[in-house]
Amino acid sequence: QGANGTLYERQLQALLNLVVKPRNKVCELLISARVGGVDSWVARSRGKAKSVAPPVTKSRAKDQAVSRKLARAKPVQGNDEKLHAALEEVPQLTHLNASQREAVSAALQQTCAVIQGPPGTGKTHVSVQILKMWARSLGLSPLLATSDSNVAVDNIAMGLQAQGVKVLRVGRPEKVNRIIDEITLETALTRELQRAEEELAKEEGQERDSADEGGAPPEKAKAAKDEEGRRKAKGLTPKMRFELQMRVLRSAEVICATSIAAGGDFFSRFSFAGILIDEAAQATELATLVPICRGAAQVVLCGDQCQ
């Protein structure tokens, strides 16, 4: 029940999606890497296997070769001209060292990249640079930055904000660092609601002016008088709030949320062009499946391999 119930349900749903839905390159990569033993789940569901445990076979080396090939494959969404221009920008990133620039280059041109290093080696700076170049240089959208840790998500959100990237932090307000309150979903919703109320007040004023002059009220003002469309005092209906959330989310270049939060209902309408998972070594396989199964075309896993 509660948080644990949500965690279980979203991880289970992600695993089921991986089993039953059509697989893109990233999902095929997960299968070849034997994540979660998914193929044996499928076999069991079809009555072809008695155990969900992945079988021990001599095909392990072949699977690893397939995994490497899929990971290094050029993303299907790629634009050759934009990619070439972006790769030419990488040597000019003088605030990064040689190995960091190499990591950025790999993330730009591969379906899956793994960036590893101990604490203090600048992984967060590299993550921010990758997301920025995905958005600005390659024009990819929407993008998701995620982690099992709220602190890690906040750090990436702060880095993106400092770089001028239009970022939106999604999550429970009490779990988010107050320093970045300005870029949270709740704050953005409040701004949108205030703007909508100001527009409605302006329309109502125009309607009154038109009525005073003996003219017919504009059609737009009539629609605005609908109870569902103008409930300022009583707040938004669930449907209106959901639609407003979607509009705000789609306006962001990068959405930042924890891996489990990425399993929320309003993320179900997104298929992300790129997903970056920070502190990947601290997360379970199932936790990382939740964001990846949102349809990622490119994935970057970043973390400390010794954790």
PDB file of C-alpha atoms in Angstrom:
ATOM      1  CA  GLN A   1       0.000   0.000   0.000  1.00  0.00           C
ATOM      2  CA  GLY A   2       1.001   3.665  -0.290  1.00  0.00           C
ATOM      3  CA  ALA A   3       4.447   4.436  -1.697  1.00  0.00           C
ATOM      4  CA  ASN A   4       5.509   0.783  -1.724  1.00  0.00           C
ATOM      5  CA  GLY A   5       2.361  -0.166  -3.621  1.00  0.00           C
ATOM      6  CA  THR A   6       3.027   2.511  -6.240  1.00  0.00           C
ATOM      7  CA  LEU A   7       6.631   1.355  -6.568  1.00  0.00           C
ATOM      8  CA  TYR A   8       5.575  -2.259  -7.096  1.00  0.00           C
ATOM      9  CA  GLU A   9       2.782  -1.467  -9.558  1.00  0.00           C
ATOM     10  CA  ARG A  10       4.896   0.785 -11.775  1.00  0.00           C
ATOM     11  CA  GLN A  11       7.815  -1.632 -11.895  1.00  0.00           C
ATOM     12  CA  LEU A  12       5.511  -4.538 -12.693  1.00  0.00           C
ATOM     13  CA  GLN A  13       3.785  -2.520 -15.417  1.00  0.00           C
ATOM     14  CA  ALA A  14       7.155  -1.632 -16.953  1.00  0.00           C
ATOM     15  CA  LEU A  15       8.160  -5.301 -17.044  1.00  0.00           C
ATOM     16  CA  LEU A  16       4.833  -6.286 -18.607  1.00  0.00           C
ATOM     17  CA  ASN A  17       5.206  -3.533 -21.219  1.00  0.00           C
ATOM     18  CA  LEU A  18       8.623  -4.883 -22.107  1.00  0.00           C
ATOM     19  CA  VAL A  19       7.148  -8.351 -22.574  1.00  0.00           C
ATOM     20  CA  VAL A  20       3.963  -7.612 -24.521  1.00  0.00           C
ATOM     21  CA  LYS A  21       4.511  -4.359 -26.430  1.00  0.00           C
ATOM     22  CA  PRO A  22       6.461  -3.901 -29.680  1.00  0.00           C
ATOM     23  CA  ARG A  23      10.159  -3.450 -28.930  1.00  0.00           C
ATOM     24  CA  ASN A  24      12.364  -0.656 -30.254  1.00  0.00           C
ATOM     25  CA  LYS A  25      16.170  -0.860 -30.410  1.00  0.00           C
ATOM     26  CA  VAL A  26      16.605   0.075 -26.762  1.00  0.00           C
ATOM     27  CA  CYS A  27      14.205  -2.625 -25.613  1.00  0.00           C
ATOM     28  CA  GLU A  28      15.890  -5.183 -27.865  1.00  0.00           C
ATOM     29  CA  LEU A  29      19.167  -4.171 -26.243  1.00  0.00           C
ATOM     30  CA  LEU A  30      17.709  -4.879 -22.813  1.00  0.00           C
ATOM     31  CA  ILE A  31      16.502  -8.280 -23.957  1.00  0.00           C
ATOM     32  CA  SER A  32      19.870  -9.237 -25.442  1.00  0.00           C
ATOM     33  CA  ALA A  33      21.500  -8.169 -22.169  1.00  0.00           C
ATOM     34  CA  ARG A  34      19.045 -10.488 -20.371  1.00  0.00           C
ATOM     35  CA  VAL A  35      17.634  -7.734 -18.203  1.00  0.00           C
ATOM     36  CA  GLY A  36      14.972  -9.198 -15.942  1.00  0.00           C
ATOM     37  CA  GLY A  37      15.022 -12.549 -17.754  1.00  0.00           C
ATOM     38  CA  VAL A  38      12.193 -11.234 -19.935  1.00  0.00           C
ATOM     39  CA  ASP A  39      12.393 -13.840 -22.695  1.00  0.00           C
ATOM     40  CA  SER A  40      11.937 -16.643 -20.177  1.00  0.00           C
ATOM     41  CA  TRP A  41       8.859 -14.827 -18.844  1.00  0.00           C
ATOM     42  CA  VAL A  42       7.435 -14.826 -22.355  1.00  0.00           C
ATOM     43  CA  ALA A  43       8.264 -18.498 -22.833  1.00  0.00           C
ATOM     44  CA  ARG A  44       6.602 -19.413 -19.571  1.00  0.00           C
ATOM     45  CA  SER A  45       3.490 -17.390 -20.403  1.00  0.00           C
ATOM     46  CA  ARG A  46       3.252 -19.388 -23.632  1.00  0.00           C
ATOM     47  CA  GLY A  47       3.760 -22.689 -21.839  1.00  0.00           C
ATOM     48  CA  LYS A  48       7.196 -23.307 -23.318  1.00  0.00           C
ATOM     49  CA  ALA A  49       9.185 -23.089 -20.096  1.00  0.00           C
ATOM     50  CA  LYS A  50       8.665 -24.216 -16.528  1.00  0.00           C
ATOM     51  CA  SER A  51      10.828 -21.591 -14.854  1.00  0.00           C
ATOM     52  CA  VAL A  52      11.145 -17.808 -15.051  1.00  0.00           C
ATOM     53  CA  ALA A  53      14.884 -18.061 -14.415  1.00  0.00           C
ATOM     54  CA  PRO A  54      16.994 -17.261 -17.490  1.00  0.00           C
ATOM     55  CA  PRO A  55      18.450 -20.492 -18.896  1.00  0.00           C
ATOM     56  CA  VAL A  56      22.195 -21.031 -18.799  1.00  0.00           C
ATOM     57  CA  THR A  57      23.259 -21.581 -22.414  1.00  0.00           C
ATOM     58  CA  LYS A  58      26.321 -21.248 -24.603  1.00  0.00           C
ATOM     59  CA  SER A  59      24.778 -18.252 -26.355  1.00  0.00           C
ATOM     60  CA  ARG A  60      25.949 -15.745 -23.754  1.00  0.00           C
ATOM     61  CA  ALA A  61      28.837 -14.527 -25.910  1.00  0.00           C
ATOM     62  CA  LYS A  62      26.462 -14.140 -28.855  1.00  0.00           C
ATOM     63  CA  ASP A  63      24.039 -12.120 -26.710  1.00  0.00           C
ATOM     64  CA  GLN A  64      26.859  -9.831 -25.600  1.00  0.00           C
ATOM     65  CA  ALA A  65      27.884  -9.262 -29.210  1.00  0.00           C
ATOM     66  CA  VAL A  66      24.294  -8.379 -30.100  1.00  0.00           C
ATOM     67  CA  SER A  67      24.110  -6.016 -27.111  1.00  0.00           C
ATOM     68  CA  ARG A  68      27.265  -4.184 -28.174  1.00  0.00           C
ATOM     69  CA  LYS A  69      26.023  -3.885 -31.746  1.00  0.00           C
ATOM     70  CA  LEU A  70      22.652  -2.495 -30.669  1.00  0.00           C
ATOM     71  CA  ALA A  71      24.230  -0.083 -28.178  1.00  0.00           C
ATOM     72  CA  ARG A  72      26.635   1.335 -30.756  1.00  0.00           C
ATOM     73  CA  ALA A  73      24.008   1.573 -33.477  1.00  0.00           C
ATOM     74  CA  LYS A  74      23.135   4.981 -34.800  1.00  0.00           C
ATOM     75  CA  PRO A  75      19.817   6.221 -33.352  1.00  0.00           C
ATOM     76  CA  VAL A  76      16.906   5.832 -35.766  1.00  0.00           C
ATOM     77  CA  GLN A  77      15.837   9.418 -35.068  1.00  0.00           C
ATOM     78  CA  GLY A  78      19.211  10.817 -36.125  1.00  0.00           C
ATOM     79  CA  ASN A  79      19.679  13.707 -38.539  1.00  0.00           C
ATOM     80  CA  ASP A  80      23.084  13.328 -40.204  1.00  0.00           C
ATOM     81  CA  GLU A  81      23.682  17.049 -40.713  1.00  0.00           C
ATOM     82  CA  LYS A  82      22.732  17.971 -37.153  1.00  0.00           C
ATOM     83  CA  LEU A  83      24.765  15.092 -35.737  1.00  0.00           C
ATOM     84  CA  HIS A  84      27.837  16.090 -37.749  1.00  0.00           C
ATOM     85  CA  ALA A  85      27.522  19.695 -36.565  1.00  0.00           C
ATOM     86  CA  ALA A  86      27.050  18.584 -32.947  1.00  0.00           C
ATOM     87  CA  LEU A  87      30.123  16.346 -33.058  1.00  0.00           C
ATOM     88  CA  GLU A  88      32.144  19.284 -34.363  1.00  0.00           C
ATOM     89  CA  GLU A  89      31.044  21.278 -31.295  1.00  0.00           C
ATOM     90  CA  VAL A  90      32.415  18.686 -28.865  1.00  0.00           C
ATOM     91  CA  PRO A  91      36.143  19.605 -29.187  1.00  0.00           C
ATOM     92  CA  GLN A  92      35.179  23.192 -28.349  1.00  0.00           C
ATOM     93  CA  LEU A  93      33.782  22.184 -24.944  1.00  0.00           C
ATOM     94  CA  THR A  94      36.885  23.386 -23.126  1.00  0.00           C
ATOM     95  CA  HIS A  95      35.185  23.207 -19.719  1.00  0.00           C
ATOM     96  CA  LEU A  96      35.286  19.409 -20.107  1.00  0.00           C
ATOM     97  CA  ASN A  97      38.394  17.230 -20.168  1.00  0.00           C
ATOM     98  CA  ALA A  98      39.249  14.739 -22.914  1.00  0.00           C
ATOM     99  CA  SER A  99      37.471  11.729 -21.379  1.00  0.00           C
ATOM    100  CA  GLN A 100      34.377  13.816 -20.642  1.00  0.00           C
ATOM    101  CA  ARG A 101      34.239  15.053 -24.227  1.00  0.00           C
ATOM    102  CA  GLU A 102      34.584  11.463 -25.413  1.00  0.00           C
ATOM    103  CA  ALA A 103      31.588  10.521 -23.259  1.00  0.00           C
ATOM    104  CA  VAL A 104      29.520  13.367 -24.716  1.00  0.00           C
ATOM    105  CA  SER A 105      30.453  12.299 -28.235  1.00  0.00           C
ATOM    106  CA  ALA A 106      29.366   8.707 -27.559  1.00  0.00           C
ATOM    107  CA  ALA A 107      26.037   9.853 -26.119  1.00  0.00           C
ATOM    108  CA  LEU A 108      25.312  11.915 -29.223  1.00  0.00           C
ATOM    109  CA  GLN A 109      25.859   9.184 -31.791  1.00  0.00           C
ATOM    110  CA  GLN A 110      24.951   5.905 -30.061  1.00  0.00           C
ATOM    111  CA  THR A 111      21.633   4.319 -29.157  1.00  0.00           C
ATOM    112  CA  CYS A 112      22.997   3.529 -25.704  1.00  0.00           C
ATOM    113  CA  ALA A 113      26.034   4.917 -23.884  1.00  0.00           C
ATOM    114  CA  VAL A 114      27.362   4.000 -20.445  1.00  0.00           C
ATOM    115  CA  ILE A 115      29.326   6.685 -18.605  1.00  0.00           C
ATOM    116  CA  GLN A 116      31.129   5.564 -15.488  1.00  0.00           C
ATOM    117  CA  GLY A 117      33.493   7.081 -12.976  1.00  0.00           C
ATOM    118  CA  PRO A 118      34.054   7.569  -9.239  1.00  0.00           C
ATOM    119  CA  PRO A 119      32.689  10.559  -7.296  1.00  0.00           C
ATOM    120  CA  GLY A 120      34.148  13.924  -8.244  1.00  0.00           C
ATOM    121  CA  THR A 121      34.921  13.088 -11.860  1.00  0.00           C
ATOM    122  CA  GLY A 122      32.290  15.442 -13.281  1.00  0.00           C
ATOM    123  CA  LYS A 123      29.585  12.984 -14.288  1.00  0.00           C
ATOM    124  CA  THR A 124      26.812  15.473 -13.517  1.00  0.00           C
ATOM    125  CA  HIS A 125      28.476  18.168 -15.651  1.00  0.00           C
ATOM    126  CA  VAL A 126      28.727  15.666 -18.496  1.00  0.00           C
ATOM    127  CA  SER A 127      25.075  14.676 -18.051  1.00  0.00           C
ATOM    128  CA  VAL A 128      23.974  18.305 -18.242  1.00  0.00           C
ATOM    129  CA  GLN A 129      26.053  18.858 -21.379  1.00  0.00           C
ATOM    130  CA  ILE A 130      24.582  15.768 -23.058  1.00  0.00           C
ATOM    131  CA  LEU A 131      21.016  16.851 -22.328  1.00  0.00           C
ATOM    132  CA  LYS A 132      21.720  20.386 -23.508  1.00  0.00           C
ATOM    133  CA  MET A 133      23.213  19.174 -26.789  1.00  0.00           C
ATOM    134  CA  TRP A 134      20.418  16.659 -27.313  1.00  0.00           C
ATOM    135  CA  ALA A 135      17.931  19.524 -27.001  1.00  0.00           C
ATOM    136  CA  ARG A 136      19.773  22.403 -28.659  1.00  0.00           C
ATOM    137  CA  SER A 137      22.194  20.820 -31.142  1.00  0.00           C
ATOM    138  CA  LEU A 138      20.174  17.772 -32.239  1.00  0.00           C
ATOM    139  CA  GLY A 139      16.714  19.229 -31.624  1.00  0.00           C
ATOM    140  CA  LEU A 140      15.502  16.125 -29.779  1.00  0.00           C
ATOM    141  CA  SER A 141      12.250  16.368 -27.862  1.00  0.00           C
ATOM    142  CA  PRO A 142      10.912  15.415 -25.402  1.00  0.00           C
ATOM    143  CA  LEU A 143      13.827  14.491 -23.127  1.00  0.00           C
ATOM    144  CA  LEU A 144      13.834  12.902 -19.686  1.00  0.00           C
ATOM    145  CA  ALA A 145      16.525  13.160 -17.003  1.00  0.00           C
ATOM    146  CA  THR A 146      15.931  10.679 -14.232  1.00  0.00           C
ATOM    147  CA  SER A 147      17.468   8.830 -11.305  1.00  0.00           C
ATOM    148  CA  ASP A 148      16.403   6.697  -8.379  1.00  0.00           C
ATOM    149  CA  SER A 149      17.531   9.581  -6.144  1.00  0.00           C
ATOM    150  CA  ASN A 150      15.704  12.891  -5.722  1.00  0.00           C
ATOM    151  CA  VAL A 151      19.021  14.583  -4.914  1.00  0.00           C
ATOM    152  CA  ALA A 152      20.566  13.426  -8.196  1.00  0.00           C
ATOM    153  CA  VAL A 153      17.524  14.617 -10.157  1.00  0.00           C
ATOM    154  CA  ASP A 154      17.665  18.001  -8.406  1.00  0.00           C
ATOM    155  CA  ASN A 155      21.372  18.382  -9.208  1.00  0.00           C
ATOM    156  CA  ILE A 156      20.792  17.791 -12.915  1.00  0.00           C
ATOM    157  CA  ALA A 157      17.802  20.152 -12.903  1.00  0.00           C
ATOM    158  CA  MET A 158      19.916  22.870 -11.277  1.00  0.00           C
ATOM    159  CA  GLY A 159      22.695  22.327 -13.805  1.00  0.00           C
ATOM    160  CA  LEU A 160      20.282  22.588 -16.732  1.00  0.00           C
ATOM    161  CA  GLN A 161      18.687  25.708 -15.276  1.00  0.00           C
ATOM    162  CA  ALA A 162      22.122  27.316 -14.945  1.00  0.00           C
ATOM    163  CA  GLN A 163      22.790  26.513 -18.623  1.00  0.00           C
ATOM    164  CA  GLY A 164      19.593  28.251 -19.698  1.00  0.00           C
ATOM    165  CA  VAL A 165      17.814  25.051 -20.718  1.00  0.00           C
ATOM    166  CA  LYS A 166      14.037  25.084 -20.308  1.00  0.00           C
ATOM    167  CA  VAL A 167      13.733  22.412 -17.631  1.00  0.00           C
ATOM    168  CA  LEU A 168      10.782  21.216 -15.565  1.00  0.00           C
ATOM    169  CA  ARG A 169      11.168  19.314 -12.288  1.00  0.00           C
ATOM    170  CA  VAL A 170       8.335  16.868 -11.637  1.00  0.00           C
ATOM    171  CA  GLY A 171       7.829  15.335  -8.207  1.00  0.00           C
ATOM    172  CA  ARG A 172       6.273  15.691  -4.795  1.00  0.00           C
ATOM    173  CA  PRO A 173       7.003  19.229  -3.519  1.00  0.00           C
ATOM    174  CA  GLU A 174       8.333  18.001  -0.173  1.00  0.00           C
ATOM    175  CA  LYS A 175      10.924  15.850  -1.976  1.00  0.00           C
ATOM    176  CA  VAL A 176      12.260  18.633  -4.201  1.00  0.00           C
ATOM    177  CA  ASN A 177      15.037  21.035  -3.200  1.00  0.00           C
ATOM    178  CA  ARG A 178      13.409  24.409  -2.543  1.00  0.00           C
ATOM    179  CA  ILE A 179      16.242  26.126  -4.392  1.00  0.00           C
ATOM    180  CA  ILE A 180      14.664  24.984  -7.669  1.00  0.00           C
ATOM    181  CA  ASP A 181      11.051  25.686  -6.719  1.00  0.00           C
ATOM    182  CA  GLU A 182      10.849  28.103  -9.650  1.00  0.00           C
ATOM    183  CA  ILE A 183      11.169  25.259 -12.174  1.00  0.00           C
ATOM    184  CA  THR A 184       8.825  22.731 -10.552  1.00  0.00           C
ATOM    185  CA  LEU A 185       5.653  21.521 -12.236  1.00  0.00           C
ATOM    186  CA  GLU A 186       3.476  22.946  -9.464  1.00  0.00           C
ATOM    187  CA  THR A 187       4.981  26.424  -9.858  1.00  0.00           C
ATOM    188  CA  ALA A 188       4.577  26.253 -13.631  1.00  0.00           C
ATOM    189  CA  LEU A 189       0.933  25.186 -13.231  1.00  0.00           C
ATOM    190  CA  THR A 190       0.298  28.118 -10.900  1.00  0.00           C
ATOM    191  CA  ARG A 191       1.757  30.532 -13.454  1.00  0.00           C
ATOM    192  CA  GLU A 192      -0.341  29.030 -16.247  1.00  0.00           C
ATOM    193  CA  LEU A 193      -3.500  29.236 -14.152  1.00  0.00           C
ATOM    194  CA  GLN A 194      -2.838  32.860 -13.294  1.00  0.00           C
ATOM    195  CA  ARG A 195      -2.275  33.648 -16.968  1.00  0.00           C
ATOM    196  CA  ALA A 196      -5.501  31.846 -17.933  1.00  0.00           C
ATOM    197  CA  GLU A 197      -7.457  33.751 -15.286  1.00  0.00           C
ATOM    198  CA  GLU A 198      -6.042  37.061 -16.522  1.00  0.00           C
ATOM    199  CA  GLU A 199      -7.072  36.217 -20.093  1.00  0.00           C
ATOM    200  CA  LEU A 200     -10.531  35.191 -18.921  1.00  0.00           C
ATOM    201  CA  ALA A 201     -10.948  38.418 -16.960  1.00  0.00           C
ATOM    202  CA  LYS A 202      -9.941  40.367 -20.060  1.00  0.00           C
ATOM    203  CA  GLU A 203     -12.472  38.484 -22.206  1.00  0.00           C
ATOM    204  CA  GLU A 204     -15.241  39.061 -19.657  1.00  0.00           C
ATOM    205  CA  GLY A 205     -14.400  42.757 -19.644  1.00  0.00           C
ATOM    206  CA  GLN A 206     -14.625  42.873 -23.433  1.00  0.00           C
ATOM    207  CA  GLU A 207     -17.968  41.049 -23.286  1.00  0.00           C
ATOM    208  CA  ARG A 208     -19.381  43.597 -20.859  1.00  0.00           C
ATOM    209  CA  ASP A 209     -18.162  46.462 -23.041  1.00  0.00           C
ATOM    210  CA  SER A 210     -19.776  44.848 -26.090  1.00  0.00           C
ATOM    211  CA  ALA A 211     -23.061  44.317 -24.258  1.00  0.00           C
ATOM    212  CA  ASP A 212     -23.084  47.935 -23.065  1.00  0.00           C
ATOM    213  CA  GLU A 213     -22.726  49.069 -26.670  1.00  0.00           C
ATOM    214  CA  GLY A 214     -25.649  46.880 -27.729  1.00  0.00           C
ATOM    215  CA  GLY A 215     -23.548  44.383 -29.675  1.00  0.00           C
ATOM    216  CA  ALA A 216     -23.661  40.603 -29.375  1.00  0.00           C
ATOM    217  CA  PRO A 217     -21.068  39.013 -27.045  1.00  0.00           C
ATOM    218  CA  PRO A 218     -18.185  37.371 -28.933  1.00  0.00           C
ATOM    219  CA  GLU A 219     -18.399  33.593 -29.359  1.00  0.00           C
ATOM    220  CA  LYS A 220     -15.118  33.127 -27.501  1.00  0.00           C
ATOM    221  CA  ALA A 221     -16.474  34.999 -24.495  1.00  0.00           C
ATOM    222  CA  LYS A 222     -19.557  32.774 -24.502  1.00  0.00           C
ATOM    223  CA  ALA A 223     -17.400  29.655 -24.350  1.00  0.00           C
ATOM    224  CA  ALA A 224     -15.383  31.174 -21.536  1.00  0.00           C
ATOM    225  CA  LYS A 225     -18.568  31.472 -19.494  1.00  0.00           C
ATOM    226  CA  ASP A 226     -18.945  27.711 -19.440  1.00  0.00           C
ATOM    227  CA  GLU A 227     -18.739  26.521 -15.843  1.00  0.00           C
ATOM    228  CA  GLU A 228     -16.007  23.959 -16.502  1.00  0.00           C
ATOM    229  CA  GLY A 229     -13.892  26.495 -18.366  1.00  0.00           C
ATOM    230  CA  ARG A 230     -13.914  29.279 -15.777  1.00  0.00           C
ATOM    231  CA  ARG A 231     -14.005  27.764 -12.274  1.00  0.00           C
ATOM    232  CA  LYS A 232     -11.527  30.190 -10.775  1.00  0.00           C
ATOM    233  CA  ALA A 233     -12.971  30.152  -7.296  1.00  0.00           C
ATOM    234  CA  LYS A 234     -13.461  26.393  -7.082  1.00  0.00           C
ATOM    235  CA  GLY A 235     -10.228  25.378  -8.808  1.00  0.00           C
ATOM    236  CA  LEU A 236      -9.704  23.075 -11.765  1.00  0.00           C
ATOM    237  CA  THR A 237     -11.569  19.882 -12.560  1.00  0.00           C
ATOM    238  CA  PRO A 238      -9.339  16.775 -12.768  1.00  0.00           C
ATOM    239  CA  LYS A 239      -9.629  16.783 -16.564  1.00  0.00           C
ATOM    240  CA  MET A 240      -8.688  20.448 -16.838  1.00  0.00           C
ATOM    241  CA  ARG A 241      -5.752  19.988 -14.493  1.00  0.00           C
ATOM    242  CA  PHE A 242      -4.481  17.000 -16.490  1.00  0.00           C
ATOM    243  CA  GLU A 243      -4.698  18.923 -19.763  1.00  0.00           C
ATOM    244  CA  LEU A 244      -2.910  21.882 -18.206  1.00  0.00           C
ATOM    245  CA  GLN A 245      -0.183  19.578 -16.893  1.00  0.00           C
ATOM    246  CA  MET A 246       0.297  18.111 -20.361  1.00  0.00           C
ATOM    247  CA  ARG A 247       0.574  21.540 -21.955  1.00  0.00           C
ATOM    248  CA  VAL A 248       3.166  22.642 -19.409  1.00  0.00           C
ATOM    249  CA  LEU A 249       5.160  19.399 -19.709  1.00  0.00           C
ATOM    250  CA  ARG A 250       5.245  19.589 -23.511  1.00  0.00           C
ATOM    251  CA  SER A 251       6.637  23.119 -23.334  1.00  0.00           C
ATOM    252  CA  ALA A 252       9.799  21.946 -21.523  1.00  0.00           C
ATOM    253  CA  GLU A 253      13.021  20.974 -23.293  1.00  0.00           C
ATOM    254  CA  VAL A 254      13.950  18.550 -20.509  1.00  0.00           C
ATOM    255  CA  ILE A 255      11.717  16.939 -17.881  1.00  0.00           C
ATOM    256  CA  CYS A 256      13.408  15.866 -14.643  1.00  0.00           C
ATOM    257  CA  ALA A 257      11.797  13.222 -12.416  1.00  0.00           C
ATOM    258  CA  THR A 258      12.723  10.155 -10.402  1.00  0.00           C
ATOM    259  CA  SER A 259      12.564   6.819 -12.197  1.00  0.00           C
ATOM    260  CA  ILE A 260       9.422   5.754 -10.328  1.00  0.00           C
ATOM    261  CA  ALA A 261       7.736   9.133 -10.880  1.00  0.00           C
ATOM    262  CA  ALA A 262       8.284   8.559 -14.605  1.00  0.00           C
ATOM    263  CA  GLY A 263       5.687   5.808 -14.321  1.00  0.00           C
ATOM    264  CA  GLY A 264       2.994   8.363 -13.489  1.00  0.00           C
ATOM    265  CA  ASP A 265      -0.183   8.609 -15.555  1.00  0.00           C
ATOM    266  CA  PHE A 266       0.638  11.853 -17.333  1.00  0.00           C
ATOM    267  CA  PHE A 267       3.923  10.380 -18.605  1.00  0.00           C
ATOM    268  CA  SER A 268       1.933   7.674 -20.416  1.00  0.00           C
ATOM    269  CA  ARG A 269       1.377  10.071 -23.311  1.00  0.00           C
ATOM    270  CA  PHE A 270       5.100  10.642 -23.814  1.00  0.00           C
ATOM    271  CA  SER A 271       7.554   8.723 -25.956  1.00  0.00           C
ATOM    272  CA  PHE A 272      10.927  10.211 -25.135  1.00  0.00           C
ATOM    273  CA  ALA A 273      13.551  10.927 -27.775  1.00  0.00           C
ATOM    274  CA  GLY A 274      16.269  10.569 -25.166  1.00  0.00           C
ATOM    275  CA  ILE A 275      16.521   9.423 -21.559  1.00  0.00           C
ATOM    276  CA  LEU A 276      19.480   9.970 -19.248  1.00  0.00           C
ATOM    277  CA  ILE A 277      19.591   7.917 -16.047  1.00  0.00           C
ATOM    278  CA  ASP A 278      21.967   9.280 -13.407  1.00  0.00           C
ATOM    279  CA  GLU A 279      23.361   7.209 -10.516  1.00  0.00           C
ATOM    280  CA  ALA A 280      22.339   4.148 -12.525  1.00  0.00           C
ATOM    281  CA  ALA A 281      24.481   1.832 -10.388  1.00  0.00           C
ATOM    282  CA  GLN A 282      22.350   2.672  -7.340  1.00  0.00           C
ATOM    283  CA  ALA A 283      19.094   1.643  -9.016  1.00  0.00           C
ATOM    284  CA  THR A 284      17.611  -1.806  -9.518  1.00  0.00           C
ATOM    285  CA  GLU A 285      16.974  -3.203 -12.990  1.00  0.00           C
ATOM    286  CA  LEU A 286      13.230  -2.867 -12.489  1.00  0.00           C
ATOM    287  CA  ALA A 287      13.495   0.764 -11.374  1.00  0.00           C
ATOM    288  CA  THR A 288      15.388   1.706 -14.537  1.00  0.00           C
ATOM    289  CA  LEU A 289      12.865  -0.133 -16.707  1.00  0.00           C
ATOM    290  CA  VAL A 290      10.123   2.290 -15.642  1.00  0.00           C
ATOM    291  CA  PRO A 291      11.499   5.316 -17.551  1.00  0.00           C
ATOM    292  CA  ILE A 292      13.114   3.278 -20.356  1.00  0.00           C
ATOM    293  CA  CYS A 293       9.791   1.634 -21.231  1.00  0.00           C
ATOM    294  CA  ARG A 294       8.383   5.077 -21.986  1.00  0.00           C
ATOM    295  CA  GLY A 295       9.717   4.482 -25.482  1.00  0.00           C
ATOM    296  CA  ALA A 296      13.264   5.833 -25.298  1.00  0.00           C
ATOM    297  CA  ALA A 297      14.991   6.149 -28.672  1.00  0.00           C
ATOM    298  CA  GLN A 298      18.341   6.878 -26.993  1.00  0.00           C
ATOM    299  CA  VAL A 299      19.554   6.059 -23.482  1.00  0.00           C
ATOM    300  CA  VAL A 300      22.534   7.149 -21.406  1.00  0.00           C
ATOM    301  CA  LEU A 301      23.367   5.370 -18.156  1.00  0.00           C
ATOM    302  CA  CYS A 302      25.639   7.370 -15.878  1.00  0.00           C
ATOM    303  CA  GLY A 303      27.077   6.282 -12.533  1.00  0.00           C
ATOM    304  CA  ASP A 304      29.851   4.833 -10.394  1.00  0.00           C
ATOM    305  CA  GLN A 305      30.533   1.235 -11.427  1.00  0.00           C
ATOM    306  CA  CYS A 306      31.933   0.459  -7.960  1.00  0.00           C
ATOM    307  CA  GLN A 307      28.668   1.227  -6.177  1.00  0.00           C
TER     308      GLN A 307
END
